[in-house]
Amino acid sequence: QVPLVESGGGSVQAGGSLRLSCATSGYTGSSACMYWFRQAPGKEREGVASITSVGTTTYADSVKGRFTISRDNAKNTLYLQMNSLKPEDTARYYCGGVRRCAWCSAGHCGGTNTDSGQGTQVTVSS
């Protein structure tokens, strides 16, 4: 297992912004991909945004135009810039890594050698 450590969550008002970070060192290979997903209490896990080793991104429809995923391989860090936050964005956010990426779609990825972090809480108040 390769550790993934999320940070940057917090409480903001609707319309505000947050930037999440995910520190890891195991997903910089050419076949790797990374993504953010979220889960709110009583709801199913939802893919948010994904990025491949060559920078191809996908997003869930619910966050398109508001969230941006990026990665800094030199810093071994994945980011999620979240703007125009809404109360329905309230959830625990996790970063995931896939070392042998098979697919990415609508903010989620699949493949082999996968792992995820412990998450960081985002709360958006109206």
Backbone as CSV, one residue per row, in Angstrom:
resi,resn,N_x,N_y,N_z,CA_x,CA_y,CA_z,C_x,C_y,C_z
1,GLN,0.825,-1.189,0.000,0.000,0.000,0.000,0.865,1.247,0.000
2,VAL,0.372,2.241,-0.736,1.063,3.529,-0.779,0.199,4.545,-0.066
3,PRO,0.699,5.206,0.956,-0.122,6.152,1.701,-0.589,7.326,0.850
4,LEU,-1.799,7.749,1.090,-2.354,8.971,0.515,-2.905,9.772,1.688
5,VAL,-2.483,11.023,1.807,-2.870,11.846,2.941,-3.525,13.124,2.453
6,GLU,-4.827,13.239,2.728,-5.585,14.416,2.312,-5.501,15.520,3.364
7,SER,-5.628,16.756,2.886,-5.694,17.913,3.770,-6.427,19.030,3.051
8,GLY,-6.778,20.063,3.805,-7.372,21.245,3.204,-8.866,21.389,3.378
9,GLY,-9.501,20.409,3.979,-10.936,20.525,4.208,-11.255,21.584,5.245
10,GLY,-12.530,21.864,5.390,-12.955,22.853,6.372,-14.398,23.228,6.175
11,SER,-14.800,24.296,6.842,-16.176,24.792,6.757,-16.181,26.133,6.051
12,VAL,-17.034,26.255,5.041,-17.159,27.505,4.299,-18.620,27.791,4.040
13,GLN,-18.898,29.027,3.693,-20.256,29.378,3.297,-20.443,29.110,1.813
14,ALA,-21.688,28.946,1.428,-22.007,28.733,0.022,-21.407,29.851,-0.826
15,GLY,-20.836,29.466,-1.959,-20.181,30.424,-2.828,-18.690,30.541,-2.569
16,GLY,-18.225,29.966,-1.476,-16.817,30.036,-1.125,-15.971,29.015,-1.859
17,SER,-14.685,29.005,-1.512,-13.731,28.120,-2.183,-12.864,27.398,-1.157
18,LEU,-12.393,26.243,-1.560,-11.417,25.482,-0.783,-10.489,24.782,-1.767
19,ARG,-9.272,24.522,-1.340,-8.369,23.698,-2.136,-7.918,22.516,-1.290
20,LEU,-8.230,21.349,-1.779,-7.798,20.121,-1.127,-6.474,19.663,-1.701
21,SER,-5.666,19.035,-0.856,-4.394,18.469,-1.291,-4.322,17.010,-0.884
22,CYS,-3.584,16.243,-1.670,-3.379,14.831,-1.355,-1.909,14.514,-1.588
23,ALA,-1.204,14.219,-0.522,0.218,13.918,-0.619,0.420,12.420,-0.775
24,THR,1.182,12.049,-1.798,1.480,10.649,-2.038,2.671,10.534,-2.959
25,SER,3.270,9.378,-2.993,4.447,9.209,-3.833,4.348,8.005,-4.753
26,GLY,3.222,7.337,-4.748,3.148,6.073,-5.455,2.390,6.061,-6.761
27,TYR,2.000,7.221,-7.252,1.109,7.223,-8.418,1.599,8.188,-9.497
28,THR,2.890,8.212,-9.723,3.458,9.094,-10.742,3.879,8.338,-11.992
29,GLY,3.711,7.032,-12.020,4.101,6.245,-13.182,3.213,6.516,-14.381
30,SER,3.682,6.106,-15.552,2.962,6.403,-16.786,1.625,5.680,-16.879
31,SER,1.451,4.605,-16.132,0.184,3.871,-16.181,-0.737,4.207,-15.014
32,ALA,-0.354,5.173,-14.206,-1.139,5.493,-13.007,-2.151,6.596,-13.273
33,CYS,-3.149,6.655,-12.437,-4.104,7.753,-12.471,-4.564,8.027,-11.039
34,MET,-5.140,9.170,-10.825,-5.603,9.540,-9.500,-6.955,10.224,-9.607
35,TYR,-7.673,10.223,-8.515,-8.997,10.827,-8.551,-9.407,11.276,-7.164
36,TRP,-10.442,12.081,-7.103,-11.096,12.474,-5.861,-12.516,11.904,-5.871
37,PHE,-12.927,11.398,-4.745,-14.315,10.997,-4.596,-14.822,11.503,-3.257
38,ARG,-16.119,11.487,-3.073,-16.696,11.995,-1.832,-17.826,11.098,-1.368
39,GLN,-18.102,11.196,-0.113,-19.225,10.447,0.451,-19.836,11.250,1.575
40,ALA,-21.130,11.477,1.461,-21.891,12.153,2.499,-22.642,11.106,3.311
41,PRO,-22.971,11.399,4.564,-23.688,10.435,5.395,-24.977,9.968,4.735
42,GLY,-25.167,8.677,4.668,-26.379,8.121,4.104,-26.437,8.112,2.594
43,LYS,-25.348,8.536,1.946,-25.337,8.575,0.485,-24.239,7.661,-0.059
44,GLU,-24.395,7.333,-1.336,-23.409,6.490,-1.988,-22.150,7.299,-2.296
45,ARG,-21.063,6.562,-2.434,-19.816,7.194,-2.832,-19.975,7.767,-4.241
46,GLU,-19.404,8.954,-4.458,-19.549,9.629,-5.750,-18.190,10.078,-6.258
47,GLY,-17.848,9.682,-7.470,-16.637,10.189,-8.090,-16.774,11.674,-8.349
48,VAL,-15.690,12.414,-8.152,-15.726,13.864,-8.313,-14.881,14.309,-9.509
49,ALA,-13.603,13.927,-9.509,-12.692,14.355,-10.576,-11.536,13.374,-10.674
50,SER,-11.031,13.205,-11.886,-9.915,12.280,-12.091,-8.883,12.892,-13.013
51,ILE,-7.658,12.371,-12.937,-6.588,12.853,-13.800,-5.633,11.700,-14.086
52,THR,-5.234,11.594,-15.350,-4.290,10.542,-15.731,-2.854,11.066,-15.673
53,SER,-1.922,10.193,-15.977,-0.514,10.573,-15.932,-0.168,11.614,-16.992
54,VAL,-0.979,11.686,-18.055,-0.707,12.684,-19.102,-1.601,13.900,-18.958
55,GLY,-2.346,13.944,-17.856,-3.119,15.150,-17.558,-4.539,15.182,-18.090
56,THR,-5.012,14.066,-18.620,-6.407,14.017,-19.061,-7.327,13.985,-17.849
57,THR,-8.323,14.845,-17.845,-9.210,14.954,-16.684,-10.650,14.577,-17.034
58,THR,-11.361,14.110,-16.036,-12.811,13.914,-16.145,-13.444,14.452,-14.875
59,TYR,-14.712,14.820,-14.975,-15.425,15.377,-13.837,-16.837,14.815,-13.771
60,ALA,-17.356,14.749,-12.555,-18.777,14.469,-12.393,-19.555,15.670,-12.889
61,ASP,-20.730,15.430,-13.461,-21.542,16.532,-13.981,-21.856,17.558,-12.898
62,SER,-21.988,17.090,-11.666,-22.381,17.983,-10.576,-21.305,18.998,-10.207
63,VAL,-20.065,18.788,-10.657,-18.986,19.719,-10.282,-18.328,20.386,-11.482
64,LYS,-18.731,20.022,-12.680,-18.121,20.604,-13.872,-18.254,22.114,-13.860
65,GLY,-17.158,22.783,-14.194,-17.155,24.235,-14.224,-16.886,24.874,-12.873
66,ARG,-16.907,24.075,-11.802,-16.675,24.617,-10.458,-15.405,24.048,-9.821
67,PHE,-15.127,22.793,-10.101,-13.965,22.124,-9.502,-12.891,21.896,-10.554
68,THR,-11.628,21.941,-10.130,-10.512,21.664,-11.027,-9.530,20.732,-10.330
69,ILE,-9.210,19.628,-10.989,-8.215,18.701,-10.468,-6.880,18.973,-11.148
70,SER,-5.811,18.863,-10.381,-4.488,19.047,-10.948,-3.486,18.234,-10.120
71,ARG,-2.298,18.093,-10.648,-1.273,17.351,-9.924,0.079,18.016,-10.137
72,ASP,0.913,17.937,-9.122,2.270,18.436,-9.203,3.176,17.252,-8.896
73,ASN,3.689,16.628,-9.937,4.488,15.418,-9.735,5.782,15.709,-8.979
74,ALA,6.324,16.897,-9.147,7.559,17.246,-8.439,7.328,17.298,-6.934
75,LYS,6.103,17.656,-6.544,5.764,17.727,-5.127,4.992,16.492,-4.663
76,ASN,4.775,15.542,-5.583,4.005,14.333,-5.238,2.662,14.691,-4.609
77,THR,1.978,15.635,-5.204,0.738,16.135,-4.620,-0.356,16.255,-5.671
78,LEU,-1.535,15.814,-5.288,-2.751,15.959,-6.081,-3.594,17.055,-5.450
79,TYR,-4.243,17.862,-6.284,-5.052,18.973,-5.770,-6.480,18.885,-6.289
80,LEU,-7.376,19.506,-5.542,-8.739,19.729,-6.008,-9.131,21.143,-5.613
81,GLN,-9.182,22.023,-6.588,-9.644,23.387,-6.354,-11.165,23.409,-6.479
82,MET,-11.827,23.832,-5.431,-13.289,23.823,-5.407,-13.786,25.256,-5.259
83,ASN,-14.470,25.737,-6.265,-15.030,27.086,-6.257,-16.552,27.018,-6.286
84,SER,-17.186,28.133,-5.975,-18.653,28.222,-5.990,-19.286,27.045,-5.255
85,LEU,-18.799,26.788,-4.076,-19.268,25.635,-3.317,-20.737,25.776,-2.943
86,LYS,-21.420,24.634,-2.925,-22.834,24.574,-2.596,-23.031,23.672,-1.371
87,PRO,-24.126,23.847,-0.658,-24.377,22.963,0.496,-24.369,21.486,0.119
88,GLU,-24.797,21.173,-1.090,-24.817,19.764,-1.513,-23.422,19.212,-1.781
89,ASP,-22.398,20.050,-1.725,-21.020,19.562,-1.832,-20.492,19.053,-0.487
90,THR,-21.263,19.251,0.564,-20.853,18.796,1.888,-20.676,17.288,1.890
91,ALA,-19.475,16.839,2.275,-19.149,15.412,2.274,-17.732,15.243,2.799
92,ARG,-17.357,14.009,2.999,-15.957,13.705,3.266,-15.320,13.395,1.919
93,TYR,-14.208,14.047,1.644,-13.532,13.925,0.370,-12.276,13.064,0.514
94,TYR,-12.133,12.153,-0.410,-11.018,11.214,-0.392,-10.255,11.292,-1.708
95,CYS,-8.951,11.057,-1.639,-8.215,10.889,-2.888,-7.908,9.409,-3.069
96,GLY,-7.922,9.006,-4.303,-7.657,7.626,-4.645,-6.563,7.544,-5.692
97,GLY,-5.822,6.452,-5.665,-4.773,6.223,-6.643,-4.907,4.851,-7.256
98,VAL,-4.589,4.756,-8.540,-4.632,3.493,-9.262,-3.300,3.338,-9.966
99,ARG,-2.535,2.339,-9.620,-1.202,2.229,-10.211,-1.241,1.669,-11.627
100,ARG,-2.176,0.805,-11.904,-2.362,0.323,-13.282,-3.776,0.704,-13.682
101,CYS,-3.867,1.872,-14.274,-5.165,2.475,-14.571,-5.791,1.832,-15.807
102,ALA,-7.034,1.396,-15.673,-7.744,0.801,-16.806,-8.730,1.779,-17.445
103,TRP,-9.297,2.644,-16.624,-10.268,3.610,-17.146,-10.454,4.755,-16.176
104,CYS,-10.895,5.889,-16.707,-11.344,7.026,-15.912,-12.573,7.605,-16.590
105,SER,-13.599,7.900,-15.819,-14.831,8.449,-16.384,-15.630,9.125,-15.284
106,ALA,-16.191,10.291,-15.605,-17.076,11.013,-14.690,-16.478,11.136,-13.294
107,GLY,-15.209,11.399,-13.236,-14.575,11.654,-11.964,-14.138,10.448,-11.177
108,HIS,-14.115,9.310,-11.784,-13.700,8.094,-11.098,-12.777,7.282,-11.997
109,CYS,-11.947,6.431,-11.384,-11.019,5.606,-12.144,-11.062,4.179,-11.621
110,GLY,-10.668,3.250,-12.478,-10.590,1.869,-12.059,-9.361,1.206,-12.623
111,GLY,-8.985,0.093,-12.047,-7.812,-0.639,-12.497,-7.338,-1.545,-11.384
112,THR,-6.034,-1.782,-11.360,-5.472,-2.645,-10.321,-4.476,-1.860,-9.466
113,ASN,-4.190,-2.408,-8.307,-3.322,-1.736,-7.328,-3.893,-0.377,-6.965
114,THR,-5.036,-0.393,-6.335,-5.723,0.837,-5.955,-5.644,1.058,-4.455
115,ASP,-5.769,2.313,-4.058,-5.795,2.649,-2.642,-6.437,4.015,-2.476
116,SER,-6.818,4.349,-1.263,-7.380,5.667,-0.982,-6.981,6.096,0.417
117,GLY,-7.119,7.405,0.669,-6.731,7.952,1.953,-7.844,7.911,2.976
118,GLN,-7.637,8.627,4.078,-8.614,8.656,5.170,-9.660,9.749,4.984
119,GLY,-9.398,10.659,4.068,-10.387,11.681,3.771,-10.228,12.954,4.566
120,THR,-10.879,14.007,4.064,-10.920,15.294,4.748,-12.335,15.847,4.602
121,GLN,-12.858,16.396,5.674,-14.270,16.825,5.696,-14.430,18.215,5.092
122,VAL,-15.423,18.336,4.236,-15.814,19.634,3.670,-17.262,19.882,4.052
123,THR,-17.500,21.024,4.682,-18.857,21.389,5.083,-19.174,22.761,4.508
124,VAL,-20.272,22.835,3.760,-20.686,24.077,3.127,-22.030,24.484,3.713
125,SER,-22.084,25.652,4.291,-23.323,26.125,4.904,-24.020,27.125,3.991
126,SER,-25.326,27.153,4.092,-26.104,28.046,3.221,-26.263,29.427,3.828
